[in-house]
Short mmCIF file of C-alpha atoms in Angstrom, two decimals:
data_model
loop_
_atom_site.label_atom_id
_atom_site.label_comp_id
_atom_site.label_asym_id
_atom_site.label_seq_id
_atom_site.Cartn_x
_atom_site.Cartn_y
_atom_site.Cartn_z
CA MET A 14 11.75 7.19 13.42
CA ILE A 15 9.74 7.17 10.22
CA ARG A 16 11.16 4.79 7.62
CA LEU A 17 10.72 5.02 3.86
CA GLY A 18 9.94 1.96 1.77
CA LEU A 19 9.47 1.22 -1.91
CA SER A 20 6.63 -1.02 -3.06
CA ASN A 21 7.59 -3.45 -5.80
CA SER A 22 4.38 -2.36 -7.56
CA SER A 23 6.25 0.90 -8.24
CA VAL A 24 8.59 -0.83 -10.68
CA PHE A 25 5.98 -3.06 -12.35
CA PRO A 26 6.40 -4.88 -14.73
CA LYS A 27 10.03 -5.18 -13.62
CA SER A 28 11.05 -7.94 -11.22
CA ILE A 29 11.04 -7.95 -7.45
CA GLU A 30 14.84 -8.01 -7.56
CA THR A 31 14.72 -4.78 -9.57
CA CYS A 32 12.71 -3.25 -6.73
CA PHE A 33 15.35 -4.19 -4.18
CA ARG A 34 18.16 -2.83 -6.37
CA LEU A 35 16.43 0.46 -7.16
CA ALA A 36 15.38 0.90 -3.52
CA ALA A 37 19.04 0.69 -2.54
CA GLU A 38 20.16 3.03 -5.32
CA ALA A 39 17.46 5.64 -4.59
CA GLY A 40 18.06 5.69 -0.83
CA PHE A 41 14.96 3.98 0.53
CA ASP A 42 15.16 2.26 3.91
CA GLY A 43 13.46 -0.94 2.74
CA VAL A 44 10.80 -2.45 0.50
CA GLU A 45 7.18 -3.52 0.57
CA THR A 46 6.52 -6.65 -1.45
CA MET A 47 3.11 -7.54 -2.82
CA VAL A 48 2.13 -11.21 -2.72
CA SER A 49 1.23 -12.09 -6.29
CA THR A 50 1.42 -14.76 -8.96
CA ASP A 51 5.21 -14.26 -8.93
CA ALA A 52 6.59 -17.19 -6.92
CA VAL A 53 9.38 -15.01 -5.50
CA SER A 54 6.78 -12.85 -3.74
CA ARG A 55 5.67 -15.87 -1.69
CA ASP A 56 9.08 -17.36 -0.92
CA ALA A 57 10.66 -16.15 2.32
CA ALA A 58 14.06 -17.66 1.47
CA GLN A 59 14.29 -15.89 -1.89
CA LEU A 60 13.11 -12.58 -0.44
CA GLU A 61 15.59 -12.86 2.42
CA ALA A 62 18.38 -13.57 -0.08
CA LEU A 63 17.49 -10.40 -1.99
CA ALA A 64 17.34 -8.39 1.22
CA THR A 65 20.83 -9.61 2.10
CA LYS A 66 22.23 -9.07 -1.40
CA TYR A 67 21.12 -5.43 -1.54
CA ASP A 68 21.23 -4.71 2.21
CA ILE A 69 17.57 -3.64 2.03
CA PRO A 70 15.06 -5.20 4.46
CA VAL A 71 11.45 -6.13 3.79
CA LEU A 72 9.52 -3.65 5.93
CA SER A 73 5.98 -4.66 5.00
CA ILE A 74 3.99 -7.01 2.80
CA HIS A 75 0.84 -6.36 0.80
CA ALA A 76 -1.65 -9.22 0.96
CA PRO A 77 -2.91 -10.80 -2.31
CA VAL A 78 -6.24 -8.99 -2.37
CA LEU A 79 -6.32 -7.73 -5.97
CA LEU A 80 -8.52 -9.26 -8.64
CA VAL A 81 -5.41 -10.48 -10.48
CA SER A 82 -4.22 -12.37 -7.39
CA GLN A 83 -7.58 -13.79 -6.33
CA PHE A 84 -6.40 -17.40 -6.74
CA VAL A 85 -2.99 -17.01 -5.06
CA TRP A 86 -2.86 -19.31 -2.01
CA GLY A 87 -6.36 -20.60 -2.75
CA ARG A 88 -9.80 -19.07 -2.41
CA ASP A 89 -10.12 -18.74 1.37
CA GLN A 90 -9.40 -15.07 1.98
CA ALA A 91 -8.83 -15.49 5.72
CA VAL A 92 -6.22 -18.18 5.05
CA LYS A 93 -4.51 -15.87 2.53
CA LEU A 94 -4.29 -13.11 5.14
CA ARG A 95 -2.88 -15.48 7.74
CA ARG A 96 -0.28 -16.83 5.33
CA THR A 97 0.73 -13.27 4.46
CA ALA A 98 1.20 -12.45 8.14
CA GLU A 99 3.26 -15.61 8.61
CA LEU A 100 5.44 -14.60 5.67
CA ALA A 101 5.89 -11.16 7.20
CA ALA A 102 6.91 -12.72 10.52
CA ASP A 103 9.44 -14.97 8.77
CA LEU A 104 11.03 -11.91 7.14
CA GLY A 105 10.96 -9.68 10.21
CA ALA A 106 8.49 -7.31 8.55
CA GLU A 107 6.15 -5.52 10.91
CA THR A 108 3.09 -4.80 8.77
CA VAL A 109 0.67 -6.45 6.37
CA VAL A 110 -1.44 -4.13 4.20
CA VAL A 111 -4.88 -5.44 3.32
CA HIS A 112 -7.82 -4.06 1.34
CA PRO A 113 -11.40 -4.33 2.60
CA PRO A 114 -13.21 -7.35 1.09
CA PHE A 115 -15.10 -7.17 -2.17
CA ARG A 116 -18.87 -7.05 -1.70
CA TRP A 117 -19.31 -10.47 -3.31
CA GLN A 118 -16.99 -12.05 -0.70
CA LYS A 119 -19.90 -11.96 1.72
CA GLY A 120 -18.85 -14.55 4.30
CA TYR A 121 -15.33 -13.20 4.46
CA ALA A 122 -16.62 -9.62 4.63
CA GLU A 123 -18.85 -10.42 7.59
CA ARG A 124 -15.86 -11.66 9.60
CA PHE A 125 -13.20 -9.40 8.10
CA LEU A 126 -12.58 -7.11 11.06
CA ASP A 127 -12.57 -10.02 13.50
CA THR A 128 -10.17 -11.89 11.22
CA VAL A 129 -7.58 -9.12 10.99
CA ARG A 130 -7.72 -8.64 14.75
CA GLU A 131 -7.29 -12.36 15.40
CA ILE A 132 -4.32 -12.60 13.05
CA HIS A 133 -2.65 -9.64 14.74
CA HIS A 134 -3.23 -11.27 18.13
CA ASP A 135 -1.82 -14.60 16.96
CA THR A 136 1.21 -13.33 15.02
CA GLY A 137 2.03 -9.88 16.40
CA ILE A 138 1.96 -8.50 12.85
CA THR A 139 0.08 -5.24 12.38
CA MET A 140 -2.76 -5.66 9.88
CA ALA A 141 -3.29 -2.23 8.31
CA VAL A 142 -6.59 -1.80 6.44
CA GLU A 143 -6.20 0.42 3.39
CA ASN A 144 -8.66 3.05 2.21
CA MET A 145 -10.20 2.25 -1.17
CA PHE A 146 -12.57 4.06 -3.53
CA PRO A 147 -15.99 3.65 -5.15
CA TRP A 148 -16.20 2.01 -8.56
CA THR A 149 -18.15 3.37 -11.50
CA VAL A 150 -19.76 0.91 -13.92
CA GLN A 151 -21.46 2.31 -17.03
CA GLY A 152 -21.59 5.68 -15.37
CA GLN A 153 -23.24 4.37 -12.21
CA PRO A 154 -21.55 4.22 -8.79
CA LEU A 155 -20.95 0.74 -7.44
CA LYS A 156 -20.26 -0.04 -3.80
CA ALA A 157 -17.62 -2.69 -4.43
CA TYR A 158 -16.29 -3.09 -0.89
CA LEU A 159 -17.61 -4.25 2.46
CA PRO A 160 -17.73 -2.91 5.13
CA GLY A 161 -16.85 0.08 2.90
CA THR A 162 -13.99 2.08 1.43
CA ASP A 163 -13.02 4.21 4.44
CA PRO A 164 -11.25 2.37 7.30
CA THR A 165 -11.58 5.43 9.53
CA GLU A 166 -15.26 4.43 9.77
CA MET A 167 -14.43 0.81 10.65
CA ASP A 168 -13.65 -0.86 13.95
CA CYS A 169 -10.09 -1.73 12.96
CA ASP A 170 -6.93 -1.16 14.96
CA ALA A 171 -4.55 -0.05 12.19
CA ILE A 172 -5.04 1.93 8.99
CA CYS A 173 -3.08 2.36 5.76
CA LEU A 174 -3.63 5.71 4.00
CA ASP A 175 -3.29 5.84 0.21
CA PHE A 176 -3.30 9.30 -1.40
CA SER A 177 -4.41 8.12 -4.85
CA HIS A 178 -7.34 6.21 -3.37
CA ALA A 179 -8.32 9.25 -1.32
CA ALA A 180 -8.35 11.33 -4.50
CA LEU A 181 -10.71 8.91 -6.23
CA SER A 182 -12.98 8.99 -3.19
CA GLY A 183 -13.14 12.78 -3.38
CA GLN A 184 -11.57 13.04 0.05
CA SER A 185 -8.62 14.93 1.48
CA ALA A 186 -5.93 12.54 2.67
CA LEU A 187 -4.97 15.06 5.34
CA GLU A 188 -8.47 15.04 6.80
CA MET A 189 -8.55 11.26 6.60
CA ALA A 190 -5.23 11.07 8.45
CA LYS A 191 -6.61 13.31 11.16
CA ARG A 192 -9.71 11.12 11.50
CA ALA A 193 -7.54 8.02 11.72
CA GLY A 194 -5.58 9.53 14.61
CA PRO A 195 -3.38 7.03 16.46
CA ARG A 196 -4.73 4.20 14.31
CA LEU A 197 -2.80 5.51 11.29
CA HIS A 198 0.07 3.07 11.01
CA HIS A 199 1.10 3.02 7.36
CA VAL A 200 1.11 5.43 4.40
CA HIS A 201 1.23 4.68 0.68
CA LEU A 202 3.03 7.69 -0.72
CA CYS A 203 1.74 8.84 -4.10
CA ASP A 204 -0.67 11.44 -5.48
CA GLY A 205 -3.78 11.55 -7.62
CA GLN A 206 -6.68 13.49 -9.04
CA GLY A 207 -10.39 12.90 -8.63
CA PRO A 208 -12.64 11.52 -11.40
CA ASP A 209 -12.46 13.43 -14.68
CA GLU A 210 -15.39 15.32 -16.18
CA SER A 211 -16.70 12.18 -17.91
CA GLY A 212 -16.82 10.35 -14.61
CA LYS A 213 -13.98 8.04 -15.52
CA MET A 214 -11.80 7.06 -12.60
CA PHE A 215 -8.12 6.29 -12.81
CA ASP A 216 -6.06 5.04 -9.88
CA GLU A 217 -3.10 7.12 -10.98
CA HIS A 218 -0.50 6.72 -8.22
CA LEU A 219 1.32 9.79 -9.46
CA LEU A 220 4.58 10.99 -7.98
CA PRO A 221 3.92 13.03 -4.83
CA GLY A 222 3.32 16.65 -5.71
CA HIS A 223 2.09 15.82 -9.22
CA GLY A 224 -1.62 15.52 -8.34
CA GLY A 225 -4.25 17.31 -6.33
CA GLN A 226 -3.84 15.80 -2.88
CA PRO A 227 -2.29 17.69 0.08
CA VAL A 228 0.63 15.28 0.20
CA ALA A 229 3.26 17.71 1.49
CA GLU A 230 0.88 19.05 4.13
CA THR A 231 0.00 15.56 5.29
CA LEU A 232 3.62 14.49 5.63
CA GLU A 233 4.40 17.67 7.53
CA TRP A 234 1.43 17.05 9.82
CA LEU A 235 2.76 13.58 10.54
CA ARG A 236 6.19 15.00 11.30
CA GLU A 237 4.78 17.61 13.66
CA GLY A 238 2.86 14.91 15.51
CA ALA A 239 5.99 12.79 15.99
CA TRP A 240 4.38 9.97 14.01
CA ASP A 241 6.62 6.92 13.63
CA GLY A 242 5.00 4.61 11.07
CA LEU A 243 6.06 3.45 7.62
CA VAL A 244 5.82 5.59 4.49
CA VAL A 245 5.95 3.38 1.40
CA ALA A 246 6.19 4.82 -2.10
CA GLU A 247 3.55 3.24 -4.35
CA VAL A 248 3.99 5.25 -7.53
CA LYS A 249 3.68 4.30 -11.18
CA THR A 250 6.91 4.42 -13.18
CA HIS A 251 5.88 2.16 -16.06
CA ARG A 252 5.99 5.03 -18.53
CA ALA A 253 9.70 5.60 -17.88
CA LYS A 254 11.62 5.28 -21.15
CA SER A 255 14.81 4.09 -19.49
CA GLU A 256 16.18 2.72 -16.25
CA ALA A 257 17.77 6.09 -15.57
CA GLU A 258 14.41 7.84 -15.95
CA ARG A 259 12.75 5.34 -13.61
CA LEU A 260 15.48 5.85 -11.02
CA GLY A 261 15.06 9.61 -11.38
CA MET A 262 11.36 9.31 -10.57
CA LEU A 263 12.16 7.31 -7.45
CA LEU A 264 14.87 9.75 -6.39
CA GLU A 265 12.36 12.59 -6.72
CA THR A 266 9.92 10.64 -4.54
CA VAL A 267 12.54 10.00 -1.85
CA GLU A 268 13.64 13.62 -1.82
CA PHE A 269 10.04 14.81 -1.54
CA ALA A 270 9.37 12.48 1.38
CA ARG A 271 12.55 13.32 3.26
CA GLU A 272 12.01 17.05 2.81
CA HIS A 273 8.46 17.09 4.12
CA LEU A 274 9.02 14.49 6.83
CA GLY A 275 12.12 16.28 8.03
CA LEU A 276 14.35 13.25 7.49
CA ALA A 277 18.04 13.44 6.71
CA SER A 278 19.18 12.28 3.28
CA HIS A 279 21.26 9.12 3.05
#
């Protein structure tokens, strides 16, 4: 059965504990934690204690692949991925989400696909490669990722589909899901628009149904195909003026997902 998770990035800048608490209150099945400069995100004992306190398991972990976490666990990107998988195994999580390498990480990029496959073989943890998007610098497109931004074109075994990233790439997430086929293992539930008229690009991570992506249609397609992966909400709630408003945004996201995935409400 499809399970619904909440990424702790959805409650940023609130704490990881806030994510666990709101996930329980909103009716999610679990959480996805992102390894970051926050020591709690790297501590299996503290994460397990939070999971027990709120009766909410860690379903997946996002590797520290953002620019802001480039020095977490050192500079060796392959080591960082392996440590993330080991953390996932310690917590009983089944998936690690990882971005393609940055172009300037040349050595790592050359071995990236072999590395994720080796880690999966060694740990049993699914390494889901997430779709990204092209960057624009001073109005010019920049190919920031190697082997590229679209994992459906890569020789990887598992894929994470992000709706906001698909929007910035000018792609339909539904068509991307169809191209991924049985390799689609993980979904980051959100929404987004393409670049604006000035060419500026914003990774919006809107609530599902608030952007231009075929989010409902994609979830319904997954349901019709008896898909059984993880759907993790990765939405921005930082503009919420109160805790009640933030919870309302998450409740709307859960209700949207359950409706279009055909899942019963808690």
